[in-house]
Short mmCIF file of N, CA and C in Angstrom, two decimals:
data_model
loop_
_atom_site.label_atom_id
_atom_site.label_comp_id
_atom_site.label_asym_id
_atom_site.label_seq_id
_atom_site.Cartn_x
_atom_site.Cartn_y
_atom_site.Cartn_z
N MET A 1 -13.11 -41.75 -9.74
CA MET A 1 -11.95 -40.71 -9.45
C MET A 1 -10.89 -40.82 -9.20
N LYS A 2 -9.57 -40.93 -9.81
CA LYS A 2 -8.08 -41.21 -9.63
C LYS A 2 -7.48 -40.37 -8.63
N ALA A 3 -6.46 -40.79 -8.10
CA ALA A 3 -5.69 -40.32 -6.82
C ALA A 3 -5.75 -38.93 -7.27
N THR A 4 -4.75 -38.43 -8.66
CA THR A 4 -4.35 -37.55 -9.11
C THR A 4 -5.40 -36.81 -9.35
N HIS A 5 -6.93 -37.04 -9.51
CA HIS A 5 -7.55 -35.90 -9.77
C HIS A 5 -8.26 -35.17 -8.49
N GLY A 6 -8.22 -36.37 -7.39
CA GLY A 6 -8.29 -35.90 -5.86
C GLY A 6 -7.39 -34.59 -5.33
N LYS A 7 -5.83 -35.26 -5.75
CA LYS A 7 -4.83 -34.30 -5.66
C LYS A 7 -4.85 -32.81 -6.09
N THR A 8 -5.65 -32.98 -7.59
CA THR A 8 -5.57 -31.38 -8.11
C THR A 8 -6.65 -30.85 -7.79
N LEU A 9 -7.67 -31.44 -7.15
CA LEU A 9 -9.04 -30.63 -6.76
C LEU A 9 -8.59 -29.81 -5.56
N LEU A 10 -7.90 -31.04 -4.39
CA LEU A 10 -7.56 -30.58 -3.34
C LEU A 10 -6.43 -29.12 -3.47
N ALA A 11 -5.35 -28.90 -4.35
CA ALA A 11 -4.16 -28.20 -4.41
C ALA A 11 -5.21 -27.32 -4.94
N GLY A 12 -5.95 -27.39 -5.65
CA GLY A 12 -6.62 -26.10 -6.15
C GLY A 12 -7.71 -25.40 -5.20
N LEU A 13 -8.12 -26.16 -4.66
CA LEU A 13 -8.99 -25.63 -3.15
C LEU A 13 -8.24 -24.97 -2.40
N ALA A 14 -6.99 -25.52 -2.04
CA ALA A 14 -6.01 -24.82 -1.29
C ALA A 14 -5.51 -23.57 -2.03
N GLY A 15 -5.36 -23.58 -3.12
CA GLY A 15 -4.69 -22.39 -3.42
C GLY A 15 -5.40 -21.04 -3.58
N GLY A 16 -6.64 -21.69 -3.86
CA GLY A 16 -7.72 -20.44 -4.18
C GLY A 16 -7.84 -20.35 -2.24
N PHE A 17 -7.99 -20.74 -1.14
CA PHE A 17 -8.03 -20.32 0.11
C PHE A 17 -7.15 -19.49 0.39
N VAL A 18 -5.75 -19.93 -0.15
CA VAL A 18 -4.58 -19.20 0.25
C VAL A 18 -4.31 -17.73 -0.29
N MET A 19 -4.78 -17.78 -1.80
CA MET A 19 -5.09 -16.48 -2.40
C MET A 19 -6.24 -15.46 -1.72
N ASN A 20 -7.37 -16.23 -1.31
CA ASN A 20 -8.08 -14.98 -0.67
C ASN A 20 -7.62 -14.53 0.82
N ALA A 21 -7.11 -15.18 1.24
CA ALA A 21 -6.55 -15.09 2.80
C ALA A 21 -5.26 -14.20 2.45
N THR A 22 -4.85 -13.99 1.67
CA THR A 22 -3.55 -13.29 1.05
C THR A 22 -4.33 -11.66 0.67
N MET A 23 -5.54 -11.81 -0.05
CA MET A 23 -5.82 -10.48 -0.68
C MET A 23 -6.66 -9.91 0.90
N LEU A 24 -7.25 -10.61 1.84
CA LEU A 24 -7.74 -9.62 2.92
C LEU A 24 -6.93 -9.37 3.62
N MET A 25 -5.61 -9.93 4.02
CA MET A 25 -4.40 -9.63 4.54
C MET A 25 -4.15 -8.11 3.93
N THR A 26 -3.90 -7.92 2.83
CA THR A 26 -3.04 -7.15 1.82
C THR A 26 -4.17 -5.67 1.96
N PHE A 27 -5.66 -6.31 1.45
CA PHE A 27 -6.43 -4.94 1.11
C PHE A 27 -6.97 -4.76 2.08
N ARG A 28 -7.67 -5.34 3.17
CA ARG A 28 -8.64 -5.37 4.50
C ARG A 28 -7.65 -4.51 5.52
N LEU A 29 -6.37 -5.42 5.87
CA LEU A 29 -5.62 -5.22 7.02
C LEU A 29 -4.92 -4.00 6.72
N ILE A 30 -4.40 -3.89 5.33
CA ILE A 30 -3.08 -2.68 5.49
C ILE A 30 -3.86 -1.63 4.67
N GLY A 31 -4.82 -2.18 3.48
CA GLY A 31 -5.12 -0.94 2.67
C GLY A 31 -6.25 0.13 3.10
N PHE A 32 -7.29 -0.93 3.55
CA PHE A 32 -8.50 -0.04 3.81
C PHE A 32 -8.66 -0.05 5.66
N GLY A 33 -8.11 -0.97 6.24
CA GLY A 33 -8.62 -0.74 7.54
C GLY A 33 -9.73 -1.39 7.91
N TRP A 34 -10.05 -2.46 9.22
CA TRP A 34 -11.32 -2.88 9.23
C TRP A 34 -12.44 -1.62 9.62
N ASN A 35 -12.10 -0.76 10.16
CA ASN A 35 -12.81 0.47 10.71
C ASN A 35 -12.43 1.56 9.44
N GLY A 36 -12.11 1.30 8.03
CA GLY A 36 -11.86 2.53 7.11
C GLY A 36 -10.57 3.51 7.52
N GLY A 37 -9.69 2.94 8.45
CA GLY A 37 -8.30 4.08 8.99
C GLY A 37 -7.17 3.54 8.03
N GLY A 38 -7.33 2.66 7.24
CA GLY A 38 -6.05 2.16 6.14
C GLY A 38 -5.36 3.31 5.51
N ILE A 39 -4.16 2.90 4.64
CA ILE A 39 -3.76 3.82 4.17
C ILE A 39 -3.81 4.26 2.90
N LEU A 40 -4.68 3.47 2.25
CA LEU A 40 -5.56 3.64 1.00
C LEU A 40 -6.64 4.84 0.99
N LEU A 41 -7.28 5.13 2.40
CA LEU A 41 -8.47 5.86 2.83
C LEU A 41 -7.46 7.32 3.51
N GLU A 42 -6.59 7.09 3.80
CA GLU A 42 -5.88 8.30 4.77
C GLU A 42 -5.03 8.79 4.10
N SER A 43 -4.66 8.51 3.08
CA SER A 43 -3.63 8.88 2.10
C SER A 43 -4.25 10.29 1.42
N SER A 44 -3.89 11.36 1.50
CA SER A 44 -3.84 12.87 1.05
C SER A 44 -4.07 12.99 -0.49
N SER A 45 -3.25 11.73 -1.43
CA SER A 45 -3.55 11.80 -2.42
C SER A 45 -4.19 10.93 -3.14
N GLN A 46 -5.23 10.37 -2.00
CA GLN A 46 -6.40 9.50 -2.97
C GLN A 46 -7.59 10.33 -3.22
N SER A 47 -8.23 9.86 -4.20
CA SER A 47 -9.42 10.57 -4.67
C SER A 47 -10.57 10.40 -4.11
N GLN A 48 -11.23 11.80 -3.34
CA GLN A 48 -12.29 11.80 -2.56
C GLN A 48 -13.54 10.58 -3.10
N LYS A 49 -13.50 10.71 -4.41
CA LYS A 49 -14.79 9.52 -5.17
C LYS A 49 -14.28 8.19 -4.68
N LEU A 50 -13.11 7.73 -4.31
CA LEU A 50 -12.62 6.36 -4.14
C LEU A 50 -13.05 6.11 -2.72
N ILE A 51 -12.72 7.38 -1.75
CA ILE A 51 -13.31 6.76 -0.48
C ILE A 51 -14.51 6.87 -0.05
N SER A 52 -15.25 7.79 -0.67
CA SER A 52 -16.82 7.58 -0.54
C SER A 52 -17.55 6.45 -1.39
N VAL A 53 -16.75 5.81 -2.10
CA VAL A 53 -17.59 4.47 -2.47
C VAL A 53 -16.96 3.80 -1.64
N TRP A 54 -15.99 3.25 -0.97
CA TRP A 54 -15.49 2.65 0.35
C TRP A 54 -16.05 2.89 1.10
N THR A 55 -16.55 4.21 1.87
CA THR A 55 -16.98 4.14 3.02
C THR A 55 -18.25 4.54 3.44
N GLU A 56 -18.99 4.79 1.91
CA GLU A 56 -20.68 5.28 2.20
C GLU A 56 -21.74 4.28 1.49
N ILE A 57 -21.02 3.78 0.39
CA ILE A 57 -21.96 2.50 -0.09
C ILE A 57 -21.70 1.63 0.37
#
């Protein structure tokens, strides 16, 4: 394997890790919260069906 293939593989793995960490921060910490108290579940305009999916299933 050439050095460029290794760099490409490493860049892809690093990019995937950063993307997953960003999604975790966005949706888990801000959106739903660790204990289900985030802004996406506390909003009065949110559908009860979505809240049930995330809290009961």
